[in-house]
Short mmCIF file of N, CA and C in Angstrom, two decimals:
data_model
loop_
_atom_site.label_atom_id
_atom_site.label_comp_id
_atom_site.label_asym_id
_atom_site.label_seq_id
_atom_site.Cartn_x
_atom_site.Cartn_y
_atom_site.Cartn_z
N MET A 1 -39.62 29.63 -37.91
CA MET A 1 -39.85 30.11 -36.57
C MET A 1 -40.92 29.28 -35.90
N ARG A 2 -40.79 29.14 -34.63
CA ARG A 2 -41.76 28.37 -33.88
C ARG A 2 -42.96 29.23 -33.53
N SER A 3 -44.10 28.61 -33.57
CA SER A 3 -45.31 29.33 -33.17
C SER A 3 -45.58 29.01 -31.71
N GLY A 4 -46.36 29.82 -31.09
CA GLY A 4 -46.71 29.58 -29.69
C GLY A 4 -46.81 30.89 -28.94
N ARG A 5 -47.15 30.74 -27.69
CA ARG A 5 -47.29 31.92 -26.85
C ARG A 5 -45.93 32.29 -26.29
N HIS A 6 -45.56 33.50 -26.49
CA HIS A 6 -44.29 33.98 -25.94
C HIS A 6 -44.58 34.73 -24.65
N GLY A 7 -43.81 34.42 -23.64
CA GLY A 7 -44.00 35.07 -22.35
C GLY A 7 -45.24 34.59 -21.62
N ALA A 8 -45.66 33.36 -21.89
CA ALA A 8 -46.86 32.83 -21.25
C ALA A 8 -46.61 32.66 -19.76
N ALA A 9 -47.62 32.95 -18.99
CA ALA A 9 -47.51 32.81 -17.55
C ALA A 9 -47.53 31.34 -17.18
N ARG A 10 -46.71 30.97 -16.22
CA ARG A 10 -46.71 29.58 -15.80
C ARG A 10 -47.82 29.36 -14.78
N PRO A 11 -48.26 28.13 -14.63
CA PRO A 11 -49.36 27.85 -13.70
C PRO A 11 -48.93 28.11 -12.26
N PRO A 12 -49.91 28.33 -11.37
CA PRO A 12 -49.58 28.55 -9.96
C PRO A 12 -48.86 27.34 -9.35
N VAL A 13 -48.00 27.62 -8.40
CA VAL A 13 -47.19 26.57 -7.78
C VAL A 13 -48.07 25.56 -7.06
N GLY A 14 -49.15 26.02 -6.45
CA GLY A 14 -50.06 25.10 -5.74
C GLY A 14 -50.65 24.06 -6.67
N VAL A 15 -50.98 24.46 -7.87
CA VAL A 15 -51.53 23.52 -8.85
C VAL A 15 -50.47 22.50 -9.24
N LEU A 16 -49.24 22.95 -9.41
CA LEU A 16 -48.16 22.03 -9.77
C LEU A 16 -47.86 21.04 -8.66
N ILE A 17 -47.91 21.50 -7.42
CA ILE A 17 -47.65 20.62 -6.29
C ILE A 17 -48.75 19.57 -6.16
N GLN A 18 -49.98 19.95 -6.45
CA GLN A 18 -51.08 18.98 -6.37
C GLN A 18 -50.95 17.89 -7.43
N GLN A 19 -50.28 18.16 -8.53
CA GLN A 19 -50.10 17.15 -9.56
C GLN A 19 -49.19 16.01 -9.09
N ASP A 20 -48.20 16.31 -8.32
CA ASP A 20 -47.26 15.31 -7.81
C ASP A 20 -47.16 15.41 -6.29
N ARG A 21 -48.24 15.16 -5.62
CA ARG A 21 -48.26 15.28 -4.16
C ARG A 21 -47.28 14.33 -3.50
N ILE A 22 -47.15 13.12 -4.03
CA ILE A 22 -46.27 12.12 -3.42
C ILE A 22 -44.82 12.58 -3.47
N ASP A 23 -44.38 13.10 -4.61
CA ASP A 23 -42.99 13.58 -4.71
C ASP A 23 -42.71 14.68 -3.70
N PHE A 24 -43.60 15.65 -3.62
CA PHE A 24 -43.37 16.76 -2.70
C PHE A 24 -43.52 16.34 -1.25
N ALA A 25 -44.39 15.37 -0.98
CA ALA A 25 -44.50 14.85 0.39
C ALA A 25 -43.20 14.14 0.80
N LEU A 26 -42.60 13.42 -0.13
CA LEU A 26 -41.32 12.77 0.17
C LEU A 26 -40.20 13.78 0.39
N PHE A 27 -40.19 14.85 -0.40
CA PHE A 27 -39.20 15.90 -0.18
C PHE A 27 -39.35 16.53 1.21
N VAL A 28 -40.59 16.77 1.61
CA VAL A 28 -40.83 17.34 2.94
C VAL A 28 -40.42 16.36 4.02
N LEU A 29 -40.72 15.08 3.84
CA LEU A 29 -40.34 14.08 4.83
C LEU A 29 -38.82 14.00 4.98
N ILE A 30 -38.11 14.00 3.87
CA ILE A 30 -36.65 13.98 3.93
C ILE A 30 -36.12 15.22 4.64
N GLY A 31 -36.70 16.38 4.34
CA GLY A 31 -36.29 17.62 5.00
C GLY A 31 -36.54 17.61 6.50
N VAL A 32 -37.69 17.08 6.90
CA VAL A 32 -38.01 17.02 8.33
C VAL A 32 -37.07 16.07 9.06
N ILE A 33 -36.79 14.93 8.46
CA ILE A 33 -35.86 13.98 9.09
C ILE A 33 -34.48 14.60 9.22
N ALA A 34 -34.04 15.31 8.19
CA ALA A 34 -32.73 15.97 8.25
C ALA A 34 -32.72 17.05 9.33
N LEU A 35 -33.81 17.80 9.43
CA LEU A 35 -33.89 18.86 10.44
C LEU A 35 -33.89 18.29 11.85
N VAL A 36 -34.62 17.21 12.07
CA VAL A 36 -34.65 16.59 13.39
C VAL A 36 -33.26 16.04 13.75
N SER A 37 -32.59 15.43 12.79
CA SER A 37 -31.24 14.92 13.08
C SER A 37 -30.27 16.07 13.36
N MET A 38 -30.47 17.21 12.71
CA MET A 38 -29.63 18.37 12.99
C MET A 38 -29.85 18.89 14.40
N VAL A 39 -31.11 18.92 14.82
CA VAL A 39 -31.43 19.43 16.16
C VAL A 39 -30.81 18.54 17.24
N PHE A 40 -30.89 17.23 17.06
CA PHE A 40 -30.40 16.32 18.09
C PHE A 40 -28.90 16.08 18.05
N SER A 41 -28.24 16.41 16.95
CA SER A 41 -26.81 16.13 16.88
C SER A 41 -25.94 17.31 17.32
N GLY A 42 -26.34 18.53 16.98
CA GLY A 42 -25.54 19.69 17.33
C GLY A 42 -24.55 20.04 16.23
N PRO A 43 -24.10 21.29 16.21
CA PRO A 43 -23.26 21.76 15.10
C PRO A 43 -21.85 21.17 15.08
N ALA A 44 -21.43 20.49 16.11
CA ALA A 44 -20.09 19.91 16.12
C ALA A 44 -20.05 18.55 15.44
N SER A 45 -21.20 18.00 15.10
CA SER A 45 -21.27 16.66 14.53
C SER A 45 -21.34 16.72 13.00
N ILE A 46 -20.83 15.68 12.38
CA ILE A 46 -20.90 15.57 10.92
C ILE A 46 -22.35 15.36 10.46
N VAL A 47 -23.16 14.78 11.32
CA VAL A 47 -24.58 14.56 10.99
C VAL A 47 -25.28 15.90 10.79
N PHE A 48 -24.93 16.89 11.58
CA PHE A 48 -25.52 18.22 11.44
C PHE A 48 -25.24 18.78 10.04
N TRP A 49 -24.00 18.68 9.60
CA TRP A 49 -23.63 19.26 8.31
C TRP A 49 -24.18 18.45 7.14
N LEU A 50 -24.26 17.14 7.31
CA LEU A 50 -24.90 16.33 6.27
C LEU A 50 -26.40 16.62 6.20
N GLY A 51 -27.01 16.88 7.34
CA GLY A 51 -28.43 17.27 7.36
C GLY A 51 -28.64 18.60 6.67
N LEU A 52 -27.74 19.54 6.89
CA LEU A 52 -27.83 20.84 6.22
C LEU A 52 -27.69 20.68 4.71
N LEU A 53 -26.75 19.86 4.31
CA LEU A 53 -26.56 19.57 2.89
C LEU A 53 -27.80 18.90 2.29
N THR A 54 -28.43 18.02 3.05
CA THR A 54 -29.64 17.34 2.59
C THR A 54 -30.79 18.32 2.42
N ILE A 55 -30.92 19.25 3.33
CA ILE A 55 -32.00 20.25 3.23
C ILE A 55 -31.79 21.14 2.00
N VAL A 56 -30.57 21.55 1.76
CA VAL A 56 -30.27 22.36 0.57
C VAL A 56 -30.57 21.56 -0.70
N ALA A 57 -30.16 20.29 -0.71
CA ALA A 57 -30.40 19.45 -1.89
C ALA A 57 -31.90 19.25 -2.12
N CYS A 58 -32.68 19.09 -1.05
CA CYS A 58 -34.14 18.96 -1.19
C CYS A 58 -34.74 20.24 -1.77
N GLY A 59 -34.25 21.38 -1.32
CA GLY A 59 -34.74 22.64 -1.87
C GLY A 59 -34.46 22.77 -3.36
N VAL A 60 -33.27 22.36 -3.77
CA VAL A 60 -32.92 22.40 -5.19
C VAL A 60 -33.78 21.44 -5.99
N LEU A 61 -33.99 20.24 -5.45
CA LEU A 61 -34.82 19.26 -6.15
C LEU A 61 -36.27 19.71 -6.27
N VAL A 62 -36.80 20.35 -5.23
CA VAL A 62 -38.17 20.87 -5.29
C VAL A 62 -38.27 21.94 -6.36
N PHE A 63 -37.30 22.85 -6.40
CA PHE A 63 -37.31 23.90 -7.41
C PHE A 63 -37.24 23.32 -8.82
N ARG A 64 -36.36 22.35 -9.03
CA ARG A 64 -36.23 21.74 -10.35
C ARG A 64 -37.50 20.99 -10.75
N ARG A 65 -38.14 20.33 -9.79
CA ARG A 65 -39.38 19.59 -10.10
C ARG A 65 -40.50 20.55 -10.46
N ILE A 66 -40.60 21.68 -9.77
CA ILE A 66 -41.61 22.68 -10.09
C ILE A 66 -41.37 23.25 -11.48
N GLU A 67 -40.12 23.53 -11.81
CA GLU A 67 -39.79 24.03 -13.15
C GLU A 67 -40.14 23.00 -14.22
N GLN A 68 -39.83 21.74 -13.96
CA GLN A 68 -40.13 20.69 -14.93
C GLN A 68 -41.64 20.55 -15.13
N LEU A 69 -42.40 20.58 -14.04
CA LEU A 69 -43.85 20.47 -14.15
C LEU A 69 -44.46 21.67 -14.86
N SER A 70 -43.92 22.86 -14.62
CA SER A 70 -44.47 24.04 -15.29
C SER A 70 -44.18 24.01 -16.78
N LYS A 71 -42.99 23.54 -17.16
CA LYS A 71 -42.69 23.41 -18.59
C LYS A 71 -43.58 22.38 -19.25
N LEU A 72 -43.82 21.28 -18.56
CA LEU A 72 -44.70 20.25 -19.09
C LEU A 72 -46.13 20.77 -19.23
N GLU A 73 -46.58 21.52 -18.26
CA GLU A 73 -47.93 22.10 -18.29
C GLU A 73 -48.06 23.08 -19.45
N LEU A 74 -47.06 23.93 -19.65
CA LEU A 74 -47.11 24.88 -20.74
C LEU A 74 -47.06 24.18 -22.10
N ARG A 75 -46.28 23.12 -22.19
CA ARG A 75 -46.19 22.38 -23.44
C ARG A 75 -47.51 21.69 -23.74
N ASP A 76 -48.17 21.14 -22.72
CA ASP A 76 -49.47 20.49 -22.93
C ASP A 76 -50.55 21.49 -23.31
N SER A 77 -50.50 22.68 -22.73
CA SER A 77 -51.53 23.68 -23.04
C SER A 77 -51.33 24.27 -24.44
N GLU A 78 -50.13 24.15 -24.98
CA GLU A 78 -49.84 24.66 -26.31
C GLU A 78 -50.55 23.83 -27.38
N PHE A 79 -50.81 22.56 -27.08
CA PHE A 79 -51.45 21.69 -28.06
C PHE A 79 -52.97 21.77 -28.01
N LEU A 80 -53.52 22.49 -27.07
CA LEU A 80 -54.99 22.59 -26.97
C LEU A 80 -55.59 23.49 -27.99
#
């Protein structure tokens, strides 16, 4: 059996975001560009729907990056 803390709380999201500020800043920049293109194109354009898809993809990538950083943080704290 593996030893370790079961049910350990993960670190706060703000701490995780500060670890990789550049990655999250790029995700926000991509989201803002997609949002601006959606506003100027209108819902009848393919650019609008591609922008919506981009925003959803950025949200998924942010969530996955936070999960990856929290797992890494918990694994590092296990060795202390």
